[in-house]
CSV table of C-alpha atoms in Angstrom, one decimal:
chain,number,residue,atom,x,y,z
A,1,MET,CA,-70.6,-80.3,74.3
A,2,MET,CA,-72.8,-83.1,73.3
A,3,LYS,CA,-70.4,-84.1,70.6
A,4,SER,CA,-67.4,-84.2,73.0
A,5,ALA,CA,-69.4,-86.2,75.5
A,6,LEU,CA,-70.3,-88.7,72.8
A,7,ARG,CA,-66.7,-89.0,71.7
A,8,LEU,CA,-65.6,-89.6,75.3
A,9,PHE,CA,-68.4,-92.2,75.6
A,10,ARG,CA,-67.1,-94.0,72.4
A,11,ASP,CA,-63.6,-94.0,73.7
A,12,LEU,CA,-64.6,-95.8,76.9
A,13,ILE,CA,-66.9,-98.5,75.5
A,14,PRO,CA,-65.9,-101.5,73.4
A,15,PHE,CA,-67.8,-100.4,70.3
A,16,ALA,CA,-65.0,-97.9,69.5
A,17,GLN,CA,-62.3,-100.6,69.7
A,18,PRO,CA,-62.2,-101.9,66.1
A,19,LEU,CA,-61.4,-98.5,64.6
A,20,ALA,CA,-58.9,-97.8,67.4
A,21,GLU,CA,-57.3,-101.2,67.0
A,22,LYS,CA,-56.9,-100.6,63.2
A,23,LYS,CA,-55.1,-97.3,63.8
A,24,ALA,CA,-53.0,-98.9,66.5
A,25,ALA,CA,-52.0,-101.6,64.1
A,26,GLU,CA,-50.8,-99.0,61.6
A,27,VAL,CA,-48.7,-97.4,64.3
A,28,ARG,CA,-47.2,-100.8,65.3
A,29,GLU,CA,-46.3,-101.4,61.6
A,30,LEU,CA,-44.5,-98.1,61.7
A,31,LEU,CA,-42.7,-99.2,64.9
A,32,ASP,CA,-41.6,-102.4,63.2
A,33,THR,CA,-40.0,-100.4,60.4
A,34,VAL,CA,-37.4,-98.9,62.8
A,35,ALA,CA,-35.8,-102.3,63.5
A,36,GLY,CA,-32.4,-102.5,61.8
A,37,LEU,CA,-32.0,-98.8,61.4
A,38,SER,CA,-29.1,-96.8,62.9
A,39,SER,CA,-29.6,-95.1,66.2
A,40,TYR,CA,-29.8,-91.7,64.5
A,41,GLU,CA,-32.3,-93.0,61.9
A,42,VAL,CA,-34.4,-94.6,64.6
A,43,VAL,CA,-34.6,-91.3,66.6
A,44,ASN,CA,-35.6,-89.4,63.5
A,45,GLU,CA,-38.2,-92.0,62.4
A,46,LEU,CA,-39.8,-92.0,65.8
A,47,THR,CA,-39.9,-88.2,65.9
A,48,THR,CA,-41.2,-87.5,62.4
A,49,SER,CA,-43.5,-90.5,61.8
A,50,VAL,CA,-44.3,-92.7,64.7
A,51,ILE,CA,-45.1,-90.3,67.5
A,52,PRO,CA,-47.2,-87.9,65.3
A,53,ALA,CA,-49.3,-91.0,64.4
A,54,ILE,CA,-49.6,-92.0,68.1
A,55,VAL,CA,-50.8,-88.6,69.4
A,56,GLU,CA,-53.7,-88.8,66.9
A,57,GLN,CA,-55.1,-91.8,68.7
A,58,GLN,CA,-58.4,-90.8,70.4
A,59,ASN,CA,-58.5,-93.6,72.9
A,60,LEU,CA,-56.3,-92.5,75.8
A,61,HIS,CA,-55.5,-96.1,77.0
A,62,MET,CA,-54.3,-97.0,73.5
A,63,ARG,CA,-52.4,-93.8,73.1
A,64,PHE,CA,-50.6,-94.3,76.4
A,65,LYS,CA,-49.7,-97.9,75.5
A,66,LEU,CA,-48.3,-96.9,72.1
A,67,LEU,CA,-46.3,-94.1,73.6
A,68,GLU,CA,-44.8,-96.6,76.0
A,69,ASP,CA,-43.9,-98.8,73.1
A,70,ALA,CA,-42.3,-95.9,71.3
A,71,ARG,CA,-40.4,-94.9,74.4
A,72,GLN,CA,-38.9,-98.4,74.7
A,73,GLU,CA,-37.6,-98.1,71.2
A,74,ALA,CA,-36.3,-94.7,72.0
A,75,GLU,CA,-34.4,-96.0,75.0
A,76,LYS,CA,-32.4,-98.3,72.7
A,77,ALA,CA,-31.2,-95.4,70.5
A,78,LEU,CA,-31.0,-92.3,72.7
A,79,PRO,CA,-28.0,-93.5,74.8
A,80,VAL,CA,-25.9,-93.9,71.7
A,81,LEU,CA,-26.5,-90.3,70.7
A,82,GLU,CA,-26.0,-89.1,74.2
A,83,ARG,CA,-22.6,-90.8,74.4
A,84,HIS,CA,-21.7,-89.2,71.0
A,85,ILE,CA,-22.3,-85.8,72.6
A,86,ASP,CA,-20.5,-86.6,75.8
A,87,TYR,CA,-17.3,-87.6,74.0
A,88,ALA,CA,-17.4,-84.7,71.5
A,89,GLU,CA,-15.1,-81.7,71.7
A,90,LEU,CA,-16.4,-78.2,72.2
A,91,PRO,CA,-17.6,-76.3,70.4
A,92,LEU,CA,-19.6,-79.3,69.2
A,93,PRO,CA,-18.8,-80.4,65.6
A,94,LEU,CA,-21.6,-80.7,63.1
A,95,ALA,CA,-22.2,-84.5,63.7
A,96,ALA,CA,-22.5,-84.1,67.5
A,97,THR,CA,-24.7,-81.1,67.0
A,98,SER,CA,-27.0,-83.1,64.8
A,99,SER,CA,-27.1,-85.9,67.4
A,100,ALA,CA,-28.0,-83.4,70.1
A,101,LEU,CA,-30.8,-81.8,68.1
A,102,ALA,CA,-32.2,-85.2,67.1
A,103,ALA,CA,-32.2,-86.5,70.7
A,104,ASP,CA,-33.7,-83.3,72.0
A,105,ASN,CA,-36.5,-83.4,69.3
A,106,LEU,CA,-37.4,-87.0,70.2
A,107,MET,CA,-37.5,-86.4,74.0
A,108,LYS,CA,-39.6,-83.3,73.3
A,109,ALA,CA,-42.1,-85.2,71.1
A,110,LEU,CA,-42.4,-88.0,73.7
A,111,ALA,CA,-42.8,-85.5,76.6
A,112,VAL,CA,-45.5,-83.5,74.6
A,113,GLY,CA,-47.3,-86.8,74.0
A,114,TYR,CA,-47.5,-87.8,77.7
A,115,TYR,CA,-48.4,-84.2,78.5
A,116,GLY,CA,-51.3,-84.4,76.1
A,117,ILE,CA,-52.7,-87.4,77.9
A,118,ALA,CA,-52.2,-85.9,81.3
A,119,ARG,CA,-54.0,-82.7,80.2
A,120,ALA,CA,-56.9,-84.6,78.6
A,121,ILE,CA,-57.5,-86.4,81.9
A,122,ALA,CA,-57.1,-83.3,84.0
A,123,GLN,CA,-59.7,-81.5,81.8
A,124,GLY,CA,-62.1,-84.4,81.6
A,125,THR,CA,-64.5,-85.9,84.0
A,126,GLN,CA,-62.9,-89.3,84.6
A,127,HIS,CA,-60.3,-88.2,87.2
A,128,LYS,CA,-60.7,-91.1,89.5
A,129,ALA,CA,-61.0,-93.8,86.9
A,130,LEU,CA,-58.0,-92.6,85.0
A,131,GLY,CA,-56.0,-91.4,88.0
A,132,ARG,CA,-53.3,-94.1,87.7
A,133,MET,CA,-52.7,-93.3,84.0
A,134,PHE,CA,-52.6,-89.6,84.8
A,135,GLN,CA,-49.8,-90.1,87.4
A,136,ARG,CA,-47.8,-92.2,85.0
A,137,ALA,CA,-48.2,-89.8,82.2
A,138,VAL,CA,-47.1,-86.8,84.3
A,139,LEU,CA,-44.1,-88.7,85.7
A,140,ARG,CA,-43.0,-89.9,82.2
A,141,ALA,CA,-43.3,-86.3,80.8
A,142,MET,CA,-41.4,-84.8,83.7
A,143,MET,CA,-38.6,-87.4,83.4
A,144,LEU,CA,-38.2,-86.7,79.7
A,145,LEU,CA,-38.2,-82.9,80.2
A,146,ALA,CA,-35.5,-83.3,82.9
A,147,ARG,CA,-33.5,-85.5,80.5
A,148,ARG,CA,-33.8,-82.8,77.8
A,149,GLN,CA,-32.5,-80.2,80.2
A,150,GLN,CA,-29.6,-82.5,81.3
A,151,LEU,CA,-28.8,-82.9,77.6
A,152,ALA,CA,-28.6,-79.2,77.1
A,153,TYR,CA,-26.4,-78.8,80.2
A,154,ARG,CA,-24.0,-81.5,78.8
A,155,THR,CA,-23.5,-79.2,75.7
A,156,TYR,CA,-23.3,-76.2,78.0
A,157,ALA,CA,-26.5,-74.8,76.5
A,158,LYS,CA,-29.3,-73.2,78.4
A,159,PRO,CA,-32.4,-75.4,78.6
A,160,SER,CA,-35.4,-74.0,76.6
A,161,SER,CA,-37.9,-71.9,78.6
A,162,SER,CA,-40.7,-74.1,77.1
A,163,SER,CA,-39.3,-77.1,78.9
A,164,TRP,CA,-39.5,-75.3,82.2
A,165,THR,CA,-43.0,-74.0,81.5
A,166,MET,CA,-44.3,-77.5,80.7
A,167,LEU,CA,-42.5,-78.9,83.8
A,168,HIS,CA,-44.2,-76.3,86.1
A,169,GLU,CA,-47.6,-76.9,84.4
A,170,LEU,CA,-47.3,-80.6,84.9
A,171,TYR,CA,-46.6,-80.2,88.6
A,172,GLN,CA,-49.5,-77.8,89.0
A,173,MET,CA,-51.8,-80.2,87.3
A,174,ALA,CA,-50.6,-83.0,89.6
A,175,ARG,CA,-51.3,-80.8,92.7
A,176,GLN,CA,-54.8,-80.0,91.4
A,177,GLN,CA,-55.5,-83.7,90.7
A,178,HIS,CA,-54.2,-84.6,94.2
A,179,ALA,CA,-56.7,-82.1,95.7
A,180,ARG,CA,-59.5,-83.9,93.9
A,181,THR,CA,-58.4,-87.4,94.7
A,182,PRO,CA,-56.2,-87.2,97.8
A,183,ASP,CA,-55.7,-91.0,97.8
A,184,GLU,CA,-53.4,-90.7,94.8
A,185,ASP,CA,-49.7,-90.5,95.8
A,186,ILE,CA,-48.1,-87.3,94.5
A,187,ALA,CA,-44.7,-88.0,96.2
A,188,PRO,CA,-42.9,-89.5,93.1
A,189,ILE,CA,-44.0,-86.5,90.9
A,190,GLU,CA,-42.9,-84.0,93.5
A,191,HIS,CA,-39.6,-85.8,93.9
A,192,GLN,CA,-38.9,-85.7,90.2
A,193,TYR,CA,-39.9,-82.0,90.0
A,194,LEU,CA,-37.5,-81.1,92.9
A,195,SER,CA,-34.7,-83.1,91.4
A,196,ALA,CA,-34.9,-81.1,88.2
A,197,LEU,CA,-35.0,-77.8,90.1
A,198,LEU,CA,-32.1,-78.7,92.4
A,199,PHE,CA,-29.9,-79.7,89.5
A,200,ALA,CA,-30.6,-76.3,87.9
A,201,TYR,CA,-29.8,-74.5,91.1
A,202,LEU,CA,-26.4,-76.2,91.1
A,203,GLU,CA,-25.5,-74.1,88.0
A,204,PRO,CA,-24.3,-77.1,85.9
A,205,SER,CA,-22.5,-74.7,83.5
A,206,LYS,CA,-19.9,-74.3,86.2
A,207,LEU,CA,-19.2,-78.1,86.5
A,208,PRO,CA,-16.8,-80.2,84.5
A,209,ARG,CA,-18.7,-82.4,82.0
A,210,VAL,CA,-17.3,-85.5,83.8
A,211,ASP,CA,-19.0,-84.5,87.0
A,212,LEU,CA,-22.5,-84.0,85.5
A,213,ALA,CA,-23.6,-87.6,86.0
A,214,ALA,CA,-22.6,-87.5,89.7
A,215,ALA,CA,-24.3,-84.1,90.1
A,216,ILE,CA,-27.5,-85.5,88.6
A,217,PHE,CA,-27.4,-88.5,91.0
A,218,CYS,CA,-26.7,-86.3,94.0
A,219,THR,CA,-29.6,-84.0,93.4
A,220,GLN,CA,-31.9,-87.0,93.0
A,221,GLN,CA,-30.7,-88.2,96.4
A,222,LEU,CA,-31.1,-84.8,98.0
A,223,ALA,CA,-34.5,-83.9,96.5
A,224,ILE,CA,-36.2,-85.7,99.4
A,225,HIS,CA,-35.0,-83.0,101.8
A,226,ALA,CA,-36.4,-80.0,99.8
A,227,ARG,CA,-39.9,-78.6,100.4
A,228,ILE,CA,-42.4,-76.8,98.2
A,229,ALA,CA,-44.8,-74.1,99.6
A,230,GLU,CA,-47.1,-71.5,98.3
A,231,VAL,CA,-46.1,-67.8,98.6
A,232,THR,CA,-47.6,-66.4,101.8
A,233,PRO,CA,-47.3,-62.9,103.6
A,234,GLU,CA,-44.6,-64.4,105.7
A,235,THR,CA,-42.5,-65.1,102.6
A,236,ASN,CA,-41.6,-61.4,102.3
A,237,SER,CA,-40.2,-61.4,105.8
A,238,SER,CA,-37.8,-64.3,105.0
A,239,GLN,CA,-36.6,-62.8,101.7
A,240,ALA,CA,-33.0,-62.8,102.9
A,241,SER,CA,-32.9,-66.6,103.1
A,242,GLY,CA,-30.2,-67.8,100.8
A,243,SER,CA,-31.6,-71.4,100.7
A,244,CYS,CA,-35.0,-70.5,99.3
A,245,PHE,CA,-35.9,-70.0,95.6
A,246,LEU,CA,-39.0,-68.3,94.1
A,247,VAL,CA,-40.6,-70.1,91.1
A,248,ARG,CA,-43.0,-68.3,89.0
A,249,PRO,CA,-44.3,-71.0,86.5
A,250,GLU,CA,-45.1,-68.5,83.7
A,251,GLU,CA,-41.6,-67.2,83.5
A,252,GLY,CA,-40.1,-70.4,82.0
A,253,ASN,CA,-37.1,-70.8,84.3
A,254,PRO,CA,-36.2,-72.9,87.4
A,255,GLY,CA,-36.6,-69.9,89.7
A,256,THR,CA,-34.6,-67.2,91.5
A,257,PRO,CA,-32.9,-67.2,94.9
A,258,LEU,CA,-35.0,-65.0,97.2
A,259,GLN,CA,-31.9,-63.0,98.3
A,260,ARG,CA,-31.3,-61.9,94.7
A,261,LEU,CA,-34.7,-60.2,94.5
A,262,PRO,CA,-34.9,-56.5,94.9
A,263,GLN,CA,-35.2,-55.7,98.6
A,264,GLY,CA,-38.5,-54.2,99.7
A,265,VAL,CA,-40.4,-55.4,96.6
A,266,PRO,CA,-43.3,-57.6,97.9
A,267,ILE,CA,-43.9,-61.1,96.5
A,268,PHE,CA,-47.5,-61.9,95.8
A,269,ASP,CA,-47.5,-65.2,93.9
A,270,GLY,CA,-45.5,-68.3,92.9
A,271,LEU,CA,-44.0,-71.3,94.7
A,272,ILE,CA,-41.2,-71.3,97.3
A,273,ILE,CA,-38.6,-74.1,97.0
A,274,ASP,CA,-37.1,-74.4,100.5
A,275,CYS,CA,-33.7,-76.0,100.3
A,276,SER,CA,-32.7,-75.5,104.0
A,277,GLY,CA,-33.3,-79.2,104.6
A,278,VAL,CA,-30.9,-80.0,101.7
A,279,LEU,CA,-28.2,-77.8,103.2
A,280,ALA,CA,-28.7,-79.5,106.6
A,281,ALA,CA,-28.2,-82.9,105.0
A,282,LEU,CA,-25.1,-81.6,103.2
A,283,ASP,CA,-23.7,-80.2,106.4
A,284,LYS,CA,-24.4,-83.4,108.3
A,285,SER,CA,-22.6,-85.4,105.6
A,286,THR,CA,-19.6,-82.9,105.8
A,287,ASN,CA,-19.3,-83.1,109.6
A,288,ARG,CA,-19.9,-86.8,110.1
A,289,SER,CA,-17.2,-88.0,112.5
A,290,ALA,CA,-15.2,-91.1,112.2
A,291,GLU,CA,-17.0,-92.9,115.1
A,292,PHE,CA,-20.2,-92.7,113.0
A,293,SER,CA,-18.7,-94.1,109.9
A,294,ASP,CA,-21.3,-97.0,109.9
A,295,GLU,CA,-24.1,-94.4,109.6
A,296,PRO,CA,-25.1,-94.1,105.9
A,297,GLY,CA,-24.0,-90.8,104.4
A,298,LEU,CA,-24.4,-89.1,101.1
A,299,ASP,CA,-22.3,-90.5,98.4
A,300,ILE,CA,-21.0,-87.1,97.1
A,301,PRO,CA,-17.5,-86.2,96.2
A,302,PRO,CA,-16.1,-83.5,98.5
A,303,ALA,CA,-15.6,-80.9,95.7
A,304,LEU,CA,-19.2,-81.4,94.4
A,305,LEU,CA,-20.5,-81.3,98.0
A,306,HIS,CA,-18.8,-77.9,98.5
A,307,THR,CA,-20.2,-76.6,95.2
A,308,LEU,CA,-23.7,-77.7,96.3
A,309,GLN,CA,-23.4,-75.9,99.6
A,310,LEU,CA,-22.3,-72.7,97.9
A,311,ALA,CA,-25.1,-72.8,95.2
A,312,LEU,CA,-28.0,-73.7,97.5
A,313,GLY,CA,-26.7,-71.4,100.3
A,314,GLY,CA,-26.8,-68.4,97.9
A,315,ARG,CA,-23.0,-67.8,98.3
A,316,SER,CA,-21.9,-68.3,94.7
A,317,MET,CA,-22.6,-64.7,93.6
A,318,ARG,CA,-20.2,-62.7,91.6
A,319,ARG,CA,-17.8,-60.6,93.7
A,320,PHE,CA,-17.0,-57.9,91.1
A,321,ALA,CA,-18.9,-55.9,88.5
A,322,ARG,CA,-18.0,-56.6,84.9
A,323,LYS,CA,-16.4,-54.0,82.6
A,324,ARG,CA,-17.6,-54.6,79.0
A,325,PHE,CA,-15.3,-54.5,76.1
A,326,LYS,CA,-14.8,-56.6,73.0
A,327,PRO,CA,-11.3,-57.0,71.7
A,328,HIS,CA,-10.1,-60.3,70.3
A,329,ALA,CA,-7.7,-62.7,72.0
A,330,ASP,CA,-5.7,-65.9,71.3
A,331,LEU,CA,-6.4,-68.8,73.6
A,332,VAL,CA,-4.8,-72.2,74.2
A,333,GLY,CA,-6.0,-74.9,76.5
A,334,GLY,CA,-4.4,-77.7,78.5
A,335,ILE,CA,-1.1,-77.6,80.3
A,336,ALA,CA,0.8,-79.1,77.3
A,337,GLN,CA,-0.2,-76.1,75.2
A,338,VAL,CA,-0.1,-73.4,77.9
A,339,ILE,CA,3.5,-74.0,78.9
A,340,PRO,CA,5.0,-73.3,75.4
A,341,PHE,CA,2.6,-70.4,74.9
A,342,ILE,CA,3.9,-68.7,78.1
A,343,GLU,CA,7.5,-69.6,77.4
A,344,GLY,CA,7.9,-67.4,74.4
A,345,SER,CA,5.9,-68.5,71.4
A,346,ALA,CA,3.1,-66.1,72.5
A,347,ARG,CA,5.6,-63.1,72.5
A,348,SER,CA,5.6,-62.9,68.7
A,349,ARG,CA,2.6,-62.0,66.6
A,350,ARG,CA,4.3,-63.2,63.4
A,351,SER,CA,4.3,-66.9,63.0
A,352,ALA,CA,7.6,-66.8,61.1
A,353,ASP,CA,9.4,-65.2,64.0
A,354,ALA,CA,7.8,-67.7,66.4
A,355,ALA,CA,9.0,-70.6,64.3
A,356,ASN,CA,12.6,-69.1,64.1
A,357,GLN,CA,12.8,-68.5,67.8
A,358,HIS,CA,11.2,-71.7,69.2
A,359,GLY,CA,10.9,-74.1,66.3
A,360,PRO,CA,7.5,-75.5,65.1
A,361,LYS,CA,4.6,-74.5,67.3
A,362,SER,CA,3.5,-77.0,69.9
A,363,PHE,CA,0.2,-75.2,70.4
A,364,ALA,CA,-2.7,-74.2,68.2
A,365,PRO,CA,-4.4,-71.0,69.4
A,366,SER,CA,-8.0,-70.3,68.7
A,367,GLU,CA,-9.5,-66.9,68.3
A,368,TRP,CA,-12.0,-65.6,71.0
A,369,SER,CA,-13.8,-62.4,71.6
A,370,LEU,CA,-13.3,-60.8,75.1
A,371,ILE,CA,-16.9,-60.0,76.0
A,372,ASP,CA,-16.2,-58.5,79.5
A,373,GLN,CA,-13.7,-58.5,82.3
A,374,SER,CA,-13.7,-58.2,86.1
A,375,PRO,CA,-10.7,-57.9,88.5
A,376,ASP,CA,-10.6,-61.7,88.7
A,377,GLY,CA,-11.6,-63.0,85.4
A,378,PHE,CA,-13.0,-62.8,81.8
A,379,LEU,CA,-15.9,-63.9,79.8
A,380,VAL,CA,-14.8,-64.9,76.3
A,381,ARG,CA,-16.7,-66.1,73.2
A,382,PHE,CA,-15.4,-68.5,70.6
A,383,ILE,CA,-14.9,-67.1,67.1
A,384,GLN,CA,-12.8,-69.6,65.1
A,385,GLY,CA,-10.0,-72.1,65.4
A,386,GLU,CA,-9.6,-75.8,66.2
A,387,ASN,CA,-11.9,-77.6,68.7
A,388,TRP,CA,-10.3,-78.9,71.8
A,389,LYS,CA,-11.5,-80.9,74.8
A,390,VAL,CA,-12.4,-77.9,77.0
A,391,GLY,CA,-13.8,-78.6,80.4
A,392,VAL,CA,-14.5,-76.8,83.7
A,393,GLY,CA,-11.3,-76.9,85.8
A,394,ASN,CA,-9.0,-76.9,82.8
A,395,ILE,CA,-6.2,-74.4,82.5
A,396,VAL,CA,-6.0,-71.9,79.6
A,397,ALA,CA,-3.7,-69.1,78.5
A,398,LEU,CA,-5.3,-66.0,77.1
A,399,GLN,CA,-3.5,-63.2,75.3
A,400,PRO,CA,-5.4,-60.2,74.0
A,401,ARG,CA,-4.4,-59.1,70.5
A,402,GLU,CA,-1.7,-56.4,70.3
A,403,SER,CA,-0.6,-57.2,73.9
A,404,SER,CA,2.3,-59.2,75.2
A,405,LYS,CA,0.6,-60.0,78.5
A,406,VAL,CA,-0.5,-63.6,78.9
A,407,HIS,CA,-3.3,-64.4,81.4
A,408,VAL,CA,-3.3,-67.9,82.9
A,409,CYS,CA,-6.8,-68.8,83.9
A,410,LEU,CA,-9.0,-71.7,85.1
A,411,VAL,CA,-12.2,-72.4,83.2
A,412,ARG,CA,-15.0,-71.9,85.8
A,413,ARG,CA,-18.1,-71.9,83.6
A,414,ILE,CA,-19.0,-73.0,80.1
A,415,ALA,CA,-22.2,-72.0,78.2
A,416,THR,CA,-23.7,-71.9,74.7
A,417,ASN,CA,-25.4,-68.6,74.1
A,418,THR,CA,-28.7,-68.1,72.2
A,419,GLN,CA,-26.8,-67.9,68.9
A,420,GLY,CA,-25.1,-71.2,69.5
A,421,ARG,CA,-21.7,-69.7,70.2
A,422,LEU,CA,-19.5,-71.2,72.9
A,423,GLU,CA,-18.7,-69.0,75.9
A,424,LEU,CA,-16.2,-69.5,78.7
A,425,GLY,CA,-16.1,-67.9,82.2
A,426,LEU,CA,-12.5,-67.7,83.2
A,427,GLN,CA,-10.9,-67.0,86.6
A,428,ALA,CA,-7.5,-65.2,86.3
A,429,LEU,CA,-5.1,-66.8,88.7
A,430,SER,CA,-2.0,-64.6,89.0
A,431,PRO,CA,-0.8,-61.2,87.6
A,432,GLN,CA,2.6,-62.8,87.0
A,433,VAL,CA,3.5,-66.3,85.9
A,434,SER,CA,6.7,-68.2,85.0
A,435,VAL,CA,7.4,-71.6,83.4
A,436,VAL,CA,9.8,-73.5,85.8
A,437,ASP,CA,11.7,-76.8,85.8
A,438,LEU,CA,10.5,-79.5,88.2
A,439,PRO,CA,12.5,-82.3,89.7
A,440,GLY,CA,12.2,-85.5,87.7
A,441,HIS,CA,13.8,-88.9,87.3
A,442,ASN,CA,15.9,-88.4,84.1
A,443,GLU,CA,13.1,-86.6,82.4
A,444,ILE,CA,12.3,-83.0,81.7
A,445,ARG,CA,9.4,-81.8,83.7
A,446,ARG,CA,7.9,-78.3,83.4
A,447,GLY,CA,5.4,-76.5,85.6
A,448,ILE,CA,3.7,-73.1,85.9
A,449,TYR,CA,4.8,-71.0,88.8
A,450,LEU,CA,2.1,-68.5,89.9
A,451,HIS,CA,3.9,-65.7,91.8
A,452,ARG,CA,0.8,-64.4,93.6
A,453,LEU,CA,-2.7,-65.7,93.9
A,454,PRO,CA,-5.2,-63.0,94.9
A,455,ALA,CA,-8.0,-65.5,95.3
A,456,TYR,CA,-6.0,-67.6,97.7
A,457,GLY,CA,-4.7,-64.9,100.2
A,458,ASP,CA,-1.9,-63.7,97.8
A,459,ARG,CA,0.2,-66.8,98.4
A,460,PRO,CA,2.1,-68.3,95.5
A,461,GLY,CA,1.2,-71.5,93.8
A,462,ILE,CA,2.3,-74.0,91.2
A,463,ILE,CA,0.5,-76.0,88.5
A,464,ALA,CA,1.9,-79.3,87.2
A,465,ARG,CA,0.7,-82.5,85.5
A,466,PRO,CA,-0.9,-85.1,87.8
A,467,GLY,CA,1.6,-87.1,89.9
A,468,GLN,CA,4.6,-84.8,89.4
A,469,LEU,CA,4.2,-83.0,92.8
A,470,ALA,CA,2.9,-83.9,96.2
A,471,SER,CA,2.1,-81.9,99.4
A,472,GLY,CA,4.9,-81.7,101.9
A,473,HIS,CA,7.7,-82.1,99.4
A,474,LYS,CA,10.4,-79.4,99.0
A,475,LEU,CA,11.0,-77.7,95.7
A,476,ARG,CA,13.7,-75.3,94.5
A,477,LEU,CA,12.4,-72.9,91.8
A,478,ALA,CA,14.4,-70.5,89.6
A,479,ALA,CA,12.3,-67.7,88.2
A,480,SER,CA,12.9,-64.1,87.3
A,481,GLY,CA,16.6,-64.4,88.0
A,482,THR,CA,16.2,-65.6,91.6
A,483,THR,CA,16.2,-69.1,93.2
A,484,GLN,CA,14.1,-69.9,96.2
A,485,LEU,CA,13.3,-73.0,98.2
A,486,TRP,CA,9.6,-73.8,98.8
A,487,GLN,CA,7.5,-76.5,100.4
A,488,ILE,CA,4.5,-77.7,98.5
A,489,GLY,CA,1.4,-76.9,100.5
A,490,ARG,CA,-2.1,-78.2,100.2
A,491,ARG,CA,-3.6,-79.2,96.8
A,492,LEU,CA,-5.9,-76.4,95.9
A,493,GLU,CA,-7.6,-78.0,92.9
A,494,ALA,CA,-7.2,-80.9,90.6
A,495,SER,CA,-8.8,-81.7,87.3
A,496,GLU,CA,-8.1,-83.9,84.2
A,497,GLY,CA,-4.5,-83.1,83.2
A,498,LEU,CA,-3.3,-80.9,86.1
A,499,GLU,CA,-2.9,-80.4,89.8
A,500,PHE,CA,-2.7,-77.0,91.5
A,501,PHE,CA,-0.8,-76.6,94.8
A,502,ALA,CA,-0.1,-73.7,97.2
A,503,LEU,CA,3.5,-72.9,98.0
A,504,VAL,CA,5.0,-72.2,101.4
A,505,PRO,CA,8.4,-70.3,101.5
A,506,LEU,CA,11.2,-72.0,103.4
């Protein structure tokens, strides 16, 4: 005890500075060596050499200053690696996987460094004197942990449980510190904490990669409307609330919707994240009338706004139980590959027959394992084949081995499991599909006619490339030996490479 008090005393008085400055100079020399290296080399050098030397600094002021210097160097290199991941196909090739791992390790090392400073202050006796540094260290660590989680979501991987455990612990430390020194403002820390939780509640694995940046921005906007409370006896009576989530910090996850907990099982501990204010803000933004157009609203795309409302309102639960089975299937993605796959190339299991009937293949199927199935979809896991730019909202054609039936599906969820294998959650669109000719100006246009859409009131629909169809136009389709006149109804969905419309019979 006496030894640790003496060490703290030495850290705070000028007599300890010469040794601290010598060690700091060594770290700065290490920092100078990263200049001129590639972004990947900078990230590795900071992770393996610079930051380990920084965390050995006993003087907290010096350690924080050096961590800030290292973070500034990291900010020059990390965006390059993050862009590499954003533009990579899925499953991630080796180079992009290496970039993701290197970026994650660096952000983890920095976060642990700031966490160490915050914890040292929280466990020490200089709470008031070091209050400003404590707040900055907590906020820096939280931002880095949230960025790590966002990186995982961009590769459709699940964030590590340790990142959630540390995030919860940092928030709890901040609450305890605020109780000791109420004059310190905890609002920025609470806002950062809620932003990370809201983004997780949005279930990012169900979003297209191109929408993730907008989703992060939106949840940062909306975090101000969420509230945090301790579990109380009244919590059990409001268990059916779909807009509240239970966080148990020791469980290493962002929390669970209250309505998904077993009914009748009492809740004794944890934090309640109340998102009812967020839902109210979303509803207000949805229902803003034209005469109040000057009133500032939330800058959220309509599709993302709807997704937020479903996720935070607890209405995005699975409608059917899954039936587990594991046959293999061929899968192609994108309308340019799905159309020839449906048209006939998929009918033959022998490549020679397919080539004779339809010429060279215009698609490259990959092999997937059918993990489970429900009445309206599939969960499939990648086995082998060519990478392709898969994304949520893309169309795929799925054909189980030894079957002639082709399922046309939309990708609704993408995830990377614990073994690093890519998984897709697919929504089956129609039990019967046909490839049809579309009207065009001296060009051949092809679309996918969906005879019946169970998820859309059993009405028919059609999928085409962007700009080829428009709501209100009339369309004559020949399929299954009959010809019928249709009016193109409302656009049900749109994503990169396709538009999906309902059809109204005429």
